[in-house]
Tab-separated table of C-alpha atoms in Angstrom:
chain	number	residue	atom	x	y	z
A	27	MET	CA	3.086	-17.018	8.317
A	28	SER	CA	3.969	-15.322	11.578
A	29	VAL	CA	5.699	-11.998	11.179
A	30	GLU	CA	6.268	-9.395	13.867
A	31	ARG	CA	4.137	-6.228	13.484
A	32	GLN	CA	4.879	-3.166	15.640
A	33	LEU	CA	4.101	0.527	15.431
A	34	PHE	CA	6.654	2.729	13.701
A	35	PRO	CA	9.070	3.829	16.480
A	36	SER	CA	8.214	7.129	18.169
A	37	ASP	CA	11.858	7.753	19.071
A	38	PRO	CA	12.741	11.247	17.711
A	39	ARG	CA	15.875	9.921	16.007
A	40	HIS	CA	13.577	8.045	13.550
A	41	ALA	CA	11.451	11.099	12.763
A	42	PRO	CA	13.521	12.087	9.677
A	43	LEU	CA	13.028	8.598	8.174
A	44	LEU	CA	9.272	8.746	8.810
A	45	ARG	CA	9.045	12.228	7.239
A	46	ALA	CA	10.918	10.936	4.170
A	47	LEU	CA	8.671	7.837	3.902
A	48	LEU	CA	5.499	9.906	4.170
A	49	ALA	CA	6.783	12.277	1.449
A	50	LEU	CA	7.693	9.537	-1.065
A	51	ASP	CA	6.336	9.972	-4.579
A	52	GLY	CA	8.072	6.922	-6.002
A	53	SER	CA	7.905	3.221	-5.344
A	54	THR	CA	7.687	2.472	-1.629
A	55	THR	CA	8.421	-1.179	-2.451
A	56	ARG	CA	11.852	-0.273	-3.810
A	57	VAL	CA	12.607	1.825	-0.702
A	58	CYS	CA	11.608	-1.151	1.493
A	59	GLU	CA	13.988	-3.379	-0.497
A	60	ALA	CA	16.782	-0.808	-0.161
A	61	LEU	CA	16.290	-0.556	3.624
A	62	ALA	CA	16.058	-4.347	4.006
A	63	GLN	CA	19.025	-4.831	1.647
A	64	ARG	CA	17.139	-7.654	-0.085
A	65	PRO	CA	13.846	-8.336	-1.849
A	66	VAL	CA	10.835	-8.080	0.432
A	67	THR	CA	8.203	-10.754	0.943
A	68	VAL	CA	4.582	-9.972	0.079
A	69	GLN	CA	1.958	-11.364	2.422
A	70	LEU	CA	-1.496	-11.269	0.855
A	71	HIS	CA	-4.149	-10.946	3.586
A	72	HIS	CA	-7.203	-10.276	1.474
A	73	GLN	CA	-8.108	-9.768	-2.171
A	74	ARG	CA	-11.485	-9.582	-3.865
A	75	GLN	CA	-13.253	-7.914	-6.752
A	76	THR	CA	-16.065	-5.728	-5.441
A	77	THR	CA	-18.659	-3.082	-6.249
A	78	ASP	CA	-18.924	-2.123	-2.538
A	79	VAL	CA	-16.207	0.381	-1.614
A	80	PRO	CA	-15.888	3.395	0.680
A	81	VAL	CA	-17.282	6.658	-0.758
A	82	ALA	CA	-13.742	8.098	-0.983
A	83	VAL	CA	-12.783	5.362	-3.428
A	84	ARG	CA	-15.727	6.126	-5.725
A	85	GLU	CA	-14.997	9.836	-5.555
A	86	GLN	CA	-11.240	9.537	-6.208
A	87	LEU	CA	-11.192	6.735	-8.799
A	88	GLY	CA	-14.532	6.682	-10.583
A	89	GLY	CA	-15.614	3.419	-12.149
A	90	ASP	CA	-18.002	0.845	-10.747
A	91	ARG	CA	-15.818	-2.247	-10.093
A	92	TRP	CA	-12.634	-2.436	-8.059
A	93	LEU	CA	-10.085	-4.878	-6.800
A	94	GLU	CA	-9.649	-4.524	-3.033
A	95	ARG	CA	-6.332	-5.860	-1.786
A	96	VAL	CA	-4.638	-5.890	1.635
A	97	THR	CA	-0.962	-6.840	1.837
A	98	SER	CA	2.063	-6.542	4.093
A	99	LEU	CA	5.656	-6.203	3.001
A	100	HIS	CA	8.153	-7.746	5.318
A	101	ALA	CA	11.800	-8.741	5.662
A	102	HIS	CA	13.895	-10.259	8.411
A	103	GLY	CA	10.747	-11.506	10.186
A	104	ARG	CA	9.303	-7.999	10.655
A	105	VAL	CA	6.548	-6.090	8.937
A	106	MET	CA	7.824	-3.016	7.115
A	107	MET	CA	4.414	-1.767	5.943
A	108	ASP	CA	0.767	-2.716	5.664
A	109	ASN	CA	-1.087	-1.630	2.567
A	110	LEU	CA	-4.689	-1.389	1.355
A	111	SER	CA	-5.279	-0.701	-2.314
A	112	TYR	CA	-8.312	-0.259	-4.478
A	113	THR	CA	-7.704	-0.745	-8.194
A	114	ARG	CA	-10.211	0.456	-10.784
A	115	LEU	CA	-10.762	-2.693	-12.805
A	116	ASP	CA	-11.798	-0.964	-16.047
A	117	ALA	CA	-8.611	1.174	-16.047
A	118	VAL	CA	-5.867	-1.479	-15.898
A	119	PRO	CA	-4.433	-3.808	-18.521
A	120	ASP	CA	-5.079	-7.527	-18.263
A	121	TRP	CA	-1.383	-8.325	-17.516
A	122	PHE	CA	-1.574	-5.968	-14.524
A	123	LEU	CA	-4.625	-7.754	-13.104
A	124	SER	CA	-2.972	-11.122	-13.687
A	125	GLY	CA	0.011	-9.942	-11.682
A	126	LEU	CA	-2.223	-8.801	-8.839
A	127	ASP	CA	-4.261	-12.003	-8.976
A	128	ALA	CA	-1.071	-14.031	-8.621
A	129	GLY	CA	-0.544	-12.245	-5.273
A	130	GLN	CA	3.252	-12.643	-5.452
A	131	ALA	CA	4.588	-9.316	-6.680
A	132	PRO	CA	4.358	-6.038	-4.758
A	133	VAL	CA	2.148	-3.477	-6.481
A	134	GLY	CA	5.185	-1.216	-6.814
A	135	HIS	CA	6.871	-3.681	-9.137
A	136	LEU	CA	3.812	-3.894	-11.375
A	137	LEU	CA	3.313	-0.101	-11.417
A	138	GLY	CA	6.924	0.270	-12.591
A	139	LYS	CA	5.807	-1.072	-15.983
A	140	LEU	CA	3.197	1.686	-16.407
A	141	PHE	CA	3.584	5.443	-16.752
A	142	VAL	CA	2.028	6.615	-13.493
A	143	GLN	CA	2.076	9.556	-11.156
A	144	ARG	CA	1.237	9.562	-7.450
A	145	GLU	CA	-0.939	12.247	-5.903
A	146	GLY	CA	-1.175	12.629	-2.133
A	147	MET	CA	-4.766	12.462	-0.871
A	148	PRO	CA	-6.374	13.208	2.456
A	149	GLY	CA	-7.063	10.030	4.367
A	150	SER	CA	-10.576	8.723	4.814
A	151	ALA	CA	-11.795	7.147	8.073
A	152	ASP	CA	-13.657	4.449	6.092
A	153	VAL	CA	-10.569	3.550	4.047
A	154	ALA	CA	-8.346	3.509	7.145
A	155	GLN	CA	-10.820	1.285	8.988
A	156	ALA	CA	-10.798	-1.159	6.052
A	157	LEU	CA	-7.055	-1.640	6.621
A	158	TRP	CA	-7.151	-1.687	10.430
A	159	SER	CA	-9.904	-4.337	10.364
A	160	ARG	CA	-7.585	-6.700	8.447
A	161	VAL	CA	-4.191	-6.047	10.060
A	162	GLY	CA	-4.965	-4.297	13.364
A	163	LEU	CA	-2.569	-1.960	15.151
A	164	PRO	CA	-3.828	1.435	13.837
A	165	ASP	CA	-1.139	4.099	13.476
A	166	THR	CA	-2.343	7.273	11.823
A	167	ARG	CA	0.956	9.002	12.647
A	168	ALA	CA	2.815	6.702	10.211
A	169	SER	CA	0.067	6.438	7.543
A	170	ARG	CA	-0.584	8.069	4.218
A	171	CYS	CA	-3.068	7.928	1.417
A	172	TYR	CA	-2.393	8.591	-2.243
A	173	ARG	CA	-3.860	8.071	-5.683
A	174	VAL	CA	-2.025	6.517	-8.605
A	175	VAL	CA	-3.039	8.023	-11.969
A	176	THR	CA	-2.137	7.300	-15.589
A	177	PRO	CA	-2.438	9.822	-18.398
A	178	GLU	CA	-5.827	8.223	-19.208
A	179	SER	CA	-7.465	8.020	-15.773
A	180	PRO	CA	-7.101	7.401	-12.049
A	181	LEU	CA	-5.958	3.826	-11.431
A	182	MET	CA	-5.576	3.121	-7.735
A	183	LEU	CA	-6.221	4.528	-4.292
A	184	ILE	CA	-3.669	3.328	-1.738
A	185	PHE	CA	-3.613	3.679	2.036
A	186	GLU	CA	-0.469	2.484	3.745
A	187	VAL	CA	1.101	2.465	7.166
A	188	TYR	CA	4.772	2.162	7.932
A	189	ARG	CA	5.852	-0.240	10.653
A	190	ASP	CA	8.938	-0.627	12.804
A	191	GLY	CA	10.406	-3.072	10.296
A	192	MET	CA	11.540	0.020	8.342
A	193	VAL	CA	14.067	0.714	11.088
A	194	GLN	CA	17.087	-1.544	11.561
A	195	ARG	CA	17.498	-2.972	15.047
């Protein structure tokens, strides 16, 4: 699947949109769909269960087994965002893992079925590198890191980067 991937535009007229995207505390997937004016396509680049994660993941999530997943959301032939997530396997229900394993639904749709909160986190060079090594085109200016927590425990650590597909041509 060939989809165009470009850096988020540096044109100052797009700065308010980038500030809003970086400040989101709700579902980024739903914002992508609103901007695209249609459902987005999920491209699954990589997914595996692992015990080998960056130190920041261990520190922020706890646990000893995680699902590492790299995806892109795109519409109209352009990448809107690239995303790396680590999910603590002992903290999610089976139906949630089944949804992730299917690789079809954006994480935001699955999280909508759980009571979760998002907490902004400082980025980690190791976590960022894990995304850049899969999708290329680093862009720290348009990136953010956050943790998804439930009332019971931390659930996910997510690092995402917004791309020019967020801006209409």
